[in-house]
Amino acid sequence: MKPDYKNWVPKGMLFSLVAGTALSFALLLIFGVFGIGVSGKLRIALGVVFGIAFVICAKYTEWCVHAYRSFSYDGERKLSKQIIEGTAHYVTLPEGGVGLDVGCGSGALTIACAKRNPQGKMIGIDRWGKEYASFSLTLCKKNAAAEGVKNISFQRGNAVKLDFPDESFDAVTSNYVYHNITGEDKQALLLETLRVLKKGGTFSIHDLMSERRYGDMQAFVQKLREMGYERVELIDTTTGKFMAPKEAKRLMLHGSTLLVGRK
């Protein structure tokens, strides 16, 4: 049995865009090109409307197909796998230690961290909302079983307010989660995750940390250092770490950054 980590681009969105492109093209032909049942200014207007709709749908479909292929675990690029393994690289657990993956989705990062740290245990949490219907608690458990990973567990949780006491974990990690949480201060979300990290514990958090979303991250790093964090580092993952600048721009992943270190 192979694990199924799904794709970060939902199939439903891909199918909807393909259907929208086909429909807008068909309507363009019917009303704009052949003028079936319409004529004059109305034909021109409909031709323009459906022509614009076709161009927009076609461009988004092209992007979606490219992104789907790039993120696929079974494709040639395997960008998702590279990001997951690269993020997990910075997670270190002591003997008997426990780590937390916030927003675990299909369990990929939780499992990668557990495999790298057989001496410890990983816990993955997620709210598994309807907007990500392909991800679920059951899927995470199946993927762990498929990978033969037993030092792991999954449960429901909310990144905005973690249901754990201060300094509960020896490591915390997350990948492309916080930018999806609307209406919340992103630096506050980082602090909430780091709140449950023990003194001396490691952290590895990857997200779209552009200034527009996150504010001044250099100032945030300095704040953590002033709070007594042993090591804090920001790593731009769009300059060859995980992807090239051109690829990051095309996939709309500019701002992808790793926040790593030790408390």
mmCIF file with all atom_site columns, N, CA and C in Angstrom, residues 161-212:
data_model
loop_
_atom_site.group_PDB
_atom_site.id
_atom_site.type_symbol
_atom_site.label_atom_id
_atom_site.label_alt_id
_atom_site.label_comp_id
_atom_site.label_asym_id
_atom_site.label_entity_id
_atom_site.label_seq_id
_atom_site.pdbx_PDB_ins_code
_atom_site.Cartn_x
_atom_site.Cartn_y
_atom_site.Cartn_z
_atom_site.occupancy
_atom_site.B_iso_or_equiv
_atom_site.pdbx_formal_charge
_atom_site.auth_seq_id
_atom_site.auth_comp_id
_atom_site.auth_asym_id
_atom_site.auth_atom_id
_atom_site.pdbx_PDB_model_num
ATOM 1   N N  . LYS A 1 161 ? -5.400 28.845 18.364 1.00 0.00 ? 161 LYS A N  1
ATOM 2   C CA . LYS A 1 161 ? -5.308 28.635 19.813 1.00 0.00 ? 161 LYS A CA 1
ATOM 3   C C  . LYS A 1 161 ? -5.040 27.151 20.064 1.00 0.00 ? 161 LYS A C  1
ATOM 4   N N  . LEU A 1 162 ? -3.791 26.825 20.302 1.00 0.00 ? 162 LEU A N  1
ATOM 5   C CA . LEU A 1 162 ? -3.393 25.437 20.506 1.00 0.00 ? 162 LEU A CA 1
ATOM 6   C C  . LEU A 1 162 ? -3.849 24.940 21.875 1.00 0.00 ? 162 LEU A C  1
ATOM 7   N N  . ASP A 1 163 ? -4.388 23.751 21.883 1.00 0.00 ? 163 ASP A N  1
ATOM 8   C CA . ASP A 1 163 ? -4.920 23.175 23.122 1.00 0.00 ? 163 ASP A CA 1
ATOM 9   C C  . ASP A 1 163 ? -3.831 22.422 23.889 1.00 0.00 ? 163 ASP A C  1
ATOM 10  N N  . PHE A 1 164 ? -2.713 23.121 24.128 1.00 0.00 ? 164 PHE A N  1
ATOM 11  C CA . PHE A 1 164 ? -1.596 22.524 24.856 1.00 0.00 ? 164 PHE A CA 1
ATOM 12  C C  . PHE A 1 164 ? -1.003 23.580 25.799 1.00 0.00 ? 164 PHE A C  1
ATOM 13  N N  . PRO A 1 165 ? -0.493 23.149 26.940 1.00 0.00 ? 165 PRO A N  1
ATOM 14  C CA . PRO A 1 165 ? 0.154  24.096 27.869 1.00 0.00 ? 165 PRO A CA 1
ATOM 15  C C  . PRO A 1 165 ? 1.459  24.628 27.284 1.00 0.00 ? 165 PRO A C  1
ATOM 16  N N  . ASP A 1 166 ? 1.962  25.685 27.877 1.00 0.00 ? 166 ASP A N  1
ATOM 17  C CA . ASP A 1 166 ? 3.270  26.234 27.487 1.00 0.00 ? 166 ASP A CA 1
ATOM 18  C C  . ASP A 1 166 ? 4.343  25.152 27.604 1.00 0.00 ? 166 ASP A C  1
ATOM 19  N N  . GLU A 1 167 ? 5.300  25.199 26.687 1.00 0.00 ? 167 GLU A N  1
ATOM 20  C CA . GLU A 1 167 ? 6.472  24.313 26.708 1.00 0.00 ? 167 GLU A CA 1
ATOM 21  C C  . GLU A 1 167 ? 6.095  22.835 26.834 1.00 0.00 ? 167 GLU A C  1
ATOM 22  N N  . SER A 1 168 ? 5.226  22.387 25.917 1.00 0.00 ? 168 SER A N  1
ATOM 23  C CA . SER A 1 168 ? 4.778  20.987 25.921 1.00 0.00 ? 168 SER A CA 1
ATOM 24  C C  . SER A 1 168 ? 5.598  20.093 24.993 1.00 0.00 ? 168 SER A C  1
ATOM 25  N N  . PHE A 1 169 ? 6.284  20.706 23.999 1.00 0.00 ? 169 PHE A N  1
ATOM 26  C CA . PHE A 1 169 ? 6.914  19.905 22.956 1.00 0.00 ? 169 PHE A CA 1
ATOM 27  C C  . PHE A 1 169 ? 8.409  20.209 22.804 1.00 0.00 ? 169 PHE A C  1
ATOM 28  N N  . ASP A 1 170 ? 9.123  19.195 22.327 1.00 0.00 ? 170 ASP A N  1
ATOM 29  C CA . ASP A 1 170 ? 10.563 19.312 22.097 1.00 0.00 ? 170 ASP A CA 1
ATOM 30  C C  . ASP A 1 170 ? 10.868 19.867 20.706 1.00 0.00 ? 170 ASP A C  1
ATOM 31  N N  . ALA A 1 171 ? 9.861  19.933 19.851 1.00 0.00 ? 171 ALA A N  1
ATOM 32  C CA . ALA A 1 171 ? 10.017 20.513 18.512 1.00 0.00 ? 171 ALA A CA 1
ATOM 33  C C  . ALA A 1 171 ? 8.642  20.904 17.992 1.00 0.00 ? 171 ALA A C  1
ATOM 34  N N  . VAL A 1 172 ? 8.599  21.964 17.194 1.00 0.00 ? 172 VAL A N  1
ATOM 35  C CA . VAL A 1 172 ? 7.357  22.349 16.514 1.00 0.00 ? 172 VAL A CA 1
ATOM 36  C C  . VAL A 1 172 ? 7.685  22.612 15.051 1.00 0.00 ? 172 VAL A C  1
ATOM 37  N N  . THR A 1 173 ? 6.723  22.304 14.188 1.00 0.00 ? 173 THR A N  1
ATOM 38  C CA . THR A 1 173 ? 6.925  22.501 12.759 1.00 0.00 ? 173 THR A CA 1
ATOM 39  C C  . THR A 1 173 ? 5.596  22.787 12.083 1.00 0.00 ? 173 THR A C  1
ATOM 40  N N  . SER A 1 174 ? 5.675  23.303 10.867 1.00 0.00 ? 174 SER A N  1
ATOM 41  C CA . SER A 1 174 ? 4.470  23.594 10.094 1.00 0.00 ? 174 SER A CA 1
ATOM 42  C C  . SER A 1 174 ? 4.897  23.928 8.677  1.00 0.00 ? 174 SER A C  1
ATOM 43  N N  . ASN A 1 175 ? 4.012  23.700 7.711  1.00 0.00 ? 175 ASN A N  1
ATOM 44  C CA . ASN A 1 175 ? 4.345  23.979 6.316  1.00 0.00 ? 175 ASN A CA 1
ATOM 45  C C  . ASN A 1 175 ? 3.151  24.556 5.569  1.00 0.00 ? 175 ASN A C  1
ATOM 46  N N  . TYR A 1 176 ? 3.317  25.767 5.036  1.00 0.00 ? 176 TYR A N  1
ATOM 47  C CA . TYR A 1 176 ? 2.301  26.448 4.231  1.00 0.00 ? 176 TYR A CA 1
ATOM 48  C C  . TYR A 1 176 ? 0.922  26.426 4.888  1.00 0.00 ? 176 TYR A C  1
ATOM 49  N N  . VAL A 1 177 ? 0.846  26.826 6.139  1.00 0.00 ? 177 VAL A N  1
ATOM 50  C CA . VAL A 1 177 ? -0.423 26.805 6.876  1.00 0.00 ? 177 VAL A CA 1
ATOM 51  C C  . VAL A 1 177 ? -0.924 28.203 7.207  1.00 0.00 ? 177 VAL A C  1
ATOM 52  N N  . TYR A 1 178 ? -0.109 29.015 7.862  1.00 0.00 ? 178 TYR A N  1
ATOM 53  C CA . TYR A 1 178 ? -0.592 30.262 8.454  1.00 0.00 ? 178 TYR A CA 1
ATOM 54  C C  . TYR A 1 178 ? -1.104 31.276 7.431  1.00 0.00 ? 178 TYR A C  1
ATOM 55  N N  . HIS A 1 179 ? -0.542 31.279 6.216  1.00 0.00 ? 179 HIS A N  1
ATOM 56  C CA . HIS A 1 179 ? -1.019 32.251 5.225  1.00 0.00 ? 179 HIS A CA 1
ATOM 57  C C  . HIS A 1 179 ? -2.455 31.968 4.796  1.00 0.00 ? 179 HIS A C  1
ATOM 58  N N  . ASN A 1 180 ? -2.935 30.735 5.060  1.00 0.00 ? 180 ASN A N  1
ATOM 59  C CA . ASN A 1 180 ? -4.318 30.381 4.729  1.00 0.00 ? 180 ASN A CA 1
ATOM 60  C C  . ASN A 1 180 ? -5.317 30.826 5.795  1.00 0.00 ? 180 ASN A C  1
ATOM 61  N N  . ILE A 1 181 ? -4.825 31.243 6.950  1.00 0.00 ? 181 ILE A N  1
ATOM 62  C CA . ILE A 1 181 ? -5.712 31.629 8.053  1.00 0.00 ? 181 ILE A CA 1
ATOM 63  C C  . ILE A 1 181 ? -6.001 33.122 7.938  1.00 0.00 ? 181 ILE A C  1
ATOM 64  N N  . THR A 1 182 ? -7.177 33.449 7.471  1.00 0.00 ? 182 THR A N  1
ATOM 65  C CA . THR A 1 182 ? -7.525 34.848 7.238  1.00 0.00 ? 182 THR A CA 1
ATOM 66  C C  . THR A 1 182 ? -7.908 35.552 8.543  1.00 0.00 ? 182 THR A C  1
ATOM 67  N N  . GLY A 1 183 ? -7.661 36.856 8.560  1.00 0.00 ? 183 GLY A N  1
ATOM 68  C CA . GLY A 1 183 ? -8.080 37.676 9.689  1.00 0.00 ? 183 GLY A CA 1
ATOM 69  C C  . GLY A 1 183 ? -7.247 37.518 10.941 1.00 0.00 ? 183 GLY A C  1
ATOM 70  N N  . GLU A 1 184 ? -6.084 36.865 10.845 1.00 0.00 ? 184 GLU A N  1
ATOM 71  C CA . GLU A 1 184 ? -5.232 36.659 12.008 1.00 0.00 ? 184 GLU A CA 1
ATOM 72  C C  . GLU A 1 184 ? -3.850 37.243 11.758 1.00 0.00 ? 184 GLU A C  1
ATOM 73  N N  . ASP A 1 185 ? -3.276 37.831 12.792 1.00 0.00 ? 185 ASP A N  1
ATOM 74  C CA . ASP A 1 185 ? -1.924 38.350 12.724 1.00 0.00 ? 185 ASP A CA 1
ATOM 75  C C  . ASP A 1 185 ? -0.946 37.172 12.610 1.00 0.00 ? 185 ASP A C  1
ATOM 76  N N  . LYS A 1 186 ? -0.186 37.139 11.531 1.00 0.00 ? 186 LYS A N  1
ATOM 77  C CA . LYS A 1 186 ? 0.669  35.981 11.264 1.00 0.00 ? 186 LYS A CA 1
ATOM 78  C C  . LYS A 1 186 ? 1.796  35.835 12.286 1.00 0.00 ? 186 LYS A C  1
ATOM 79  N N  . GLN A 1 187 ? 2.351  36.941 12.731 1.00 0.00 ? 187 GLN A N  1
ATOM 80  C CA . GLN A 1 187 ? 3.393  36.839 13.750 1.00 0.00 ? 187 GLN A CA 1
ATOM 81  C C  . GLN A 1 187 ? 2.818  36.334 15.067 1.00 0.00 ? 187 GLN A C  1
ATOM 82  N N  . ALA A 1 188 ? 1.565  36.675 15.341 1.00 0.00 ? 188 ALA A N  1
ATOM 83  C CA . ALA A 1 188 ? 0.901  36.167 16.548 1.00 0.00 ? 188 ALA A CA 1
ATOM 84  C C  . ALA A 1 188 ? 0.705  34.655 16.444 1.00 0.00 ? 188 ALA A C  1
ATOM 85  N N  . LEU A 1 189 ? 0.421  34.170 15.233 1.00 0.00 ? 189 LEU A N  1
ATOM 86  C CA . LEU A 1 189 ? 0.279  32.722 15.025 1.00 0.00 ? 189 LEU A CA 1
ATOM 87  C C  . LEU A 1 189 ? 1.606  32.009 15.265 1.00 0.00 ? 189 LEU A C  1
ATOM 88  N N  . LEU A 1 190 ? 2.690  32.618 14.807 1.00 0.00 ? 190 LEU A N  1
ATOM 89  C CA . LEU A 1 190 ? 4.012  32.036 15.051 1.00 0.00 ? 190 LEU A CA 1
ATOM 90  C C  . LEU A 1 190 ? 4.299  31.967 16.550 1.00 0.00 ? 190 LEU A C  1
ATOM 91  N N  . LEU A 1 191 ? 3.982  33.030 17.260 1.00 0.00 ? 191 LEU A N  1
ATOM 92  C CA . LEU A 1 191 ? 4.227  33.063 18.696 1.00 0.00 ? 191 LEU A CA 1
ATOM 93  C C  . LEU A 1 191 ? 3.379  32.033 19.435 1.00 0.00 ? 191 LEU A C  1
ATOM 94  N N  . GLU A 1 192 ? 2.160  31.800 18.935 1.00 0.00 ? 192 GLU A N  1
ATOM 95  C CA . GLU A 1 192 ? 1.301  30.790 19.561 1.00 0.00 ? 192 GLU A CA 1
ATOM 96  C C  . GLU A 1 192 ? 1.900  29.399 19.378 1.00 0.00 ? 192 GLU A C  1
ATOM 97  N N  . THR A 1 193 ? 2.454  29.133 18.203 1.00 0.00 ? 193 THR A N  1
ATOM 98  C CA . THR A 1 193 ? 3.107  27.842 17.975 1.00 0.00 ? 193 THR A CA 1
ATOM 99  C C  . THR A 1 193 ? 4.367  27.713 18.833 1.00 0.00 ? 193 THR A C  1
ATOM 100 N N  . LEU A 1 194 ? 5.159  28.765 18.880 1.00 0.00 ? 194 LEU A N  1
ATOM 101 C CA . LEU A 1 194 ? 6.401  28.731 19.662 1.00 0.00 ? 194 LEU A CA 1
ATOM 102 C C  . LEU A 1 194 ? 6.133  28.711 21.171 1.00 0.00 ? 194 LEU A C  1
ATOM 103 N N  . ARG A 1 195 ? 4.946  29.125 21.565 1.00 0.00 ? 195 ARG A N  1
ATOM 104 C CA . ARG A 1 195 ? 4.570  29.098 22.988 1.00 0.00 ? 195 ARG A CA 1
ATOM 105 C C  . ARG A 1 195 ? 4.642  27.687 23.563 1.00 0.00 ? 195 ARG A C  1
ATOM 106 N N  . VAL A 1 196 ? 4.290  26.692 22.749 1.00 0.00 ? 196 VAL A N  1
ATOM 107 C CA . VAL A 1 196 ? 4.232  25.312 23.256 1.00 0.00 ? 196 VAL A CA 1
ATOM 108 C C  . VAL A 1 196 ? 5.564  24.585 23.104 1.00 0.00 ? 196 VAL A C  1
ATOM 109 N N  . LEU A 1 197 ? 6.602  25.306 22.653 1.00 0.00 ? 197 LEU A N  1
ATOM 110 C CA . LEU A 1 197 ? 7.930  24.705 22.482 1.00 0.00 ? 197 LEU A CA 1
ATOM 111 C C  . LEU A 1 197 ? 8.743  24.815 23.773 1.00 0.00 ? 197 LEU A C  1
ATOM 112 N N  . LYS A 1 198 ? 9.356  23.727 24.166 1.00 0.00 ? 198 LYS A N  1
ATOM 113 C CA . LYS A 1 198 ? 10.186 23.714 25.373 1.00 0.00 ? 198 LYS A CA 1
ATOM 114 C C  . LYS A 1 198 ? 11.467 24.504 25.159 1.00 0.00 ? 198 LYS A C  1
ATOM 115 N N  . LYS A 1 199 ? 12.039 24.975 26.239 1.00 0.00 ? 199 LYS A N  1
ATOM 116 C CA . LYS A 1 199 ? 13.345 25.612 26.188 1.00 0.00 ? 199 LYS A CA 1
ATOM 117 C C  . LYS A 1 199 ? 14.370 24.590 25.686 1.00 0.00 ? 199 LYS A C  1
ATOM 118 N N  . GLY A 1 200 ? 15.122 24.959 24.664 1.00 0.00 ? 200 GLY A N  1
ATOM 119 C CA . GLY A 1 200 ? 16.082 24.033 24.062 1.00 0.00 ? 200 GLY A CA 1
ATOM 120 C C  . GLY A 1 200 ? 15.517 23.257 22.891 1.00 0.00 ? 200 GLY A C  1
ATOM 121 N N  . GLY A 1 201 ? 14.199 23.411 22.634 1.00 0.00 ? 201 GLY A N  1
ATOM 122 C CA . GLY A 1 201 ? 13.562 22.687 21.531 1.00 0.00 ? 201 GLY A CA 1
ATOM 123 C C  . GLY A 1 201 ? 13.807 23.350 20.186 1.00 0.00 ? 201 GLY A C  1
ATOM 124 N N  . THR A 1 202 ? 13.675 22.569 19.115 1.00 0.00 ? 202 THR A N  1
ATOM 125 C CA . THR A 1 202 ? 13.906 23.073 17.761 1.00 0.00 ? 202 THR A CA 1
ATOM 126 C C  . THR A 1 202 ? 12.589 23.436 17.086 1.00 0.00 ? 202 THR A C  1
ATOM 127 N N  . PHE A 1 203 ? 12.674 24.360 16.126 1.00 0.00 ? 203 PHE A N  1
ATOM 128 C CA . PHE A 1 203 ? 11.484 24.728 15.351 1.00 0.00 ? 203 PHE A CA 1
ATOM 129 C C  . PHE A 1 203 ? 11.846 24.894 13.880 1.00 0.00 ? 203 PHE A C  1
ATOM 130 N N  . SER A 1 204 ? 10.900 24.534 13.029 1.00 0.00 ? 204 SER A N  1
ATOM 131 C CA . SER A 1 204 ? 11.076 24.634 11.588 1.00 0.00 ? 204 SER A CA 1
ATOM 132 C C  . SER A 1 204 ? 9.707  24.939 10.979 1.00 0.00 ? 204 SER A C  1
ATOM 133 N N  . ILE A 1 205 ? 9.510  26.196 10.591 1.00 0.00 ? 205 ILE A N  1
ATOM 134 C CA . ILE A 1 205 ? 8.204  26.644 10.093 1.00 0.00 ? 205 ILE A CA 1
ATOM 135 C C  . ILE A 1 205 ? 8.383  27.250 8.709  1.00 0.00 ? 205 ILE A C  1
ATOM 136 N N  . HIS A 1 206 ? 7.662  26.705 7.747  1.00 0.00 ? 206 HIS A N  1
ATOM 137 C CA . HIS A 1 206 ? 7.779  27.146 6.355  1.00 0.00 ? 206 HIS A CA 1
ATOM 138 C C  . HIS A 1 206 ? 6.454  27.747 5.905  1.00 0.00 ? 206 HIS A C  1
ATOM 139 N N  . ASP A 1 207 ? 6.523  28.953 5.344  1.00 0.00 ? 207 ASP A N  1
ATOM 140 C CA . ASP A 1 207 ? 5.291  29.590 4.881  1.00 0.00 ? 207 ASP A CA 1
ATOM 141 C C  . ASP A 1 207 ? 5.635  30.734 3.929  1.00 0.00 ? 207 ASP A C  1
ATOM 142 N N  . LEU A 1 208 ? 4.597  31.363 3.391  1.00 0.00 ? 208 LEU A N  1
ATOM 143 C CA . LEU A 1 208 ? 4.766  32.512 2.513  1.00 0.00 ? 208 LEU A CA 1
ATOM 144 C C  . LEU A 1 208 ? 4.912  33.754 3.387  1.00 0.00 ? 208 LEU A C  1
ATOM 145 N N  . MET A 1 209 ? 6.121  34.017 3.827  1.00 0.00 ? 209 MET A N  1
ATOM 146 C CA . MET A 1 209 ? 6.367  35.074 4.805  1.00 0.00 ? 209 MET A CA 1
ATOM 147 C C  . MET A 1 209 ? 6.734  36.396 4.147  1.00 0.00 ? 209 MET A C  1
ATOM 148 N N  . SER A 1 210 ? 5.941  36.799 3.162  1.00 0.00 ? 210 SER A N  1
ATOM 149 C CA . SER A 1 210 ? 6.164  38.104 2.538  1.00 0.00 ? 210 SER A CA 1
ATOM 150 C C  . SER A 1 210 ? 5.803  39.199 3.532  1.00 0.00 ? 210 SER A C  1
ATOM 151 N N  . GLU A 1 211 ? 6.340  40.388 3.316  1.00 0.00 ? 211 GLU A N  1
ATOM 152 C CA . GLU A 1 211 ? 6.056  41.503 4.226  1.00 0.00 ? 211 GLU A CA 1
ATOM 153 C C  . GLU A 1 211 ? 4.579  41.851 4.221  1.00 0.00 ? 211 GLU A C  1
ATOM 154 N N  . ARG A 1 212 ? 3.932  41.698 3.069  1.00 0.00 ? 212 ARG A N  1
ATOM 155 C CA . ARG A 1 212 ? 2.502  42.002 2.973  1.00 0.00 ? 212 ARG A CA 1
ATOM 156 C C  . ARG A 1 212 ? 1.687  41.115 3.898  1.00 0.00 ? 212 ARG A C  1
#
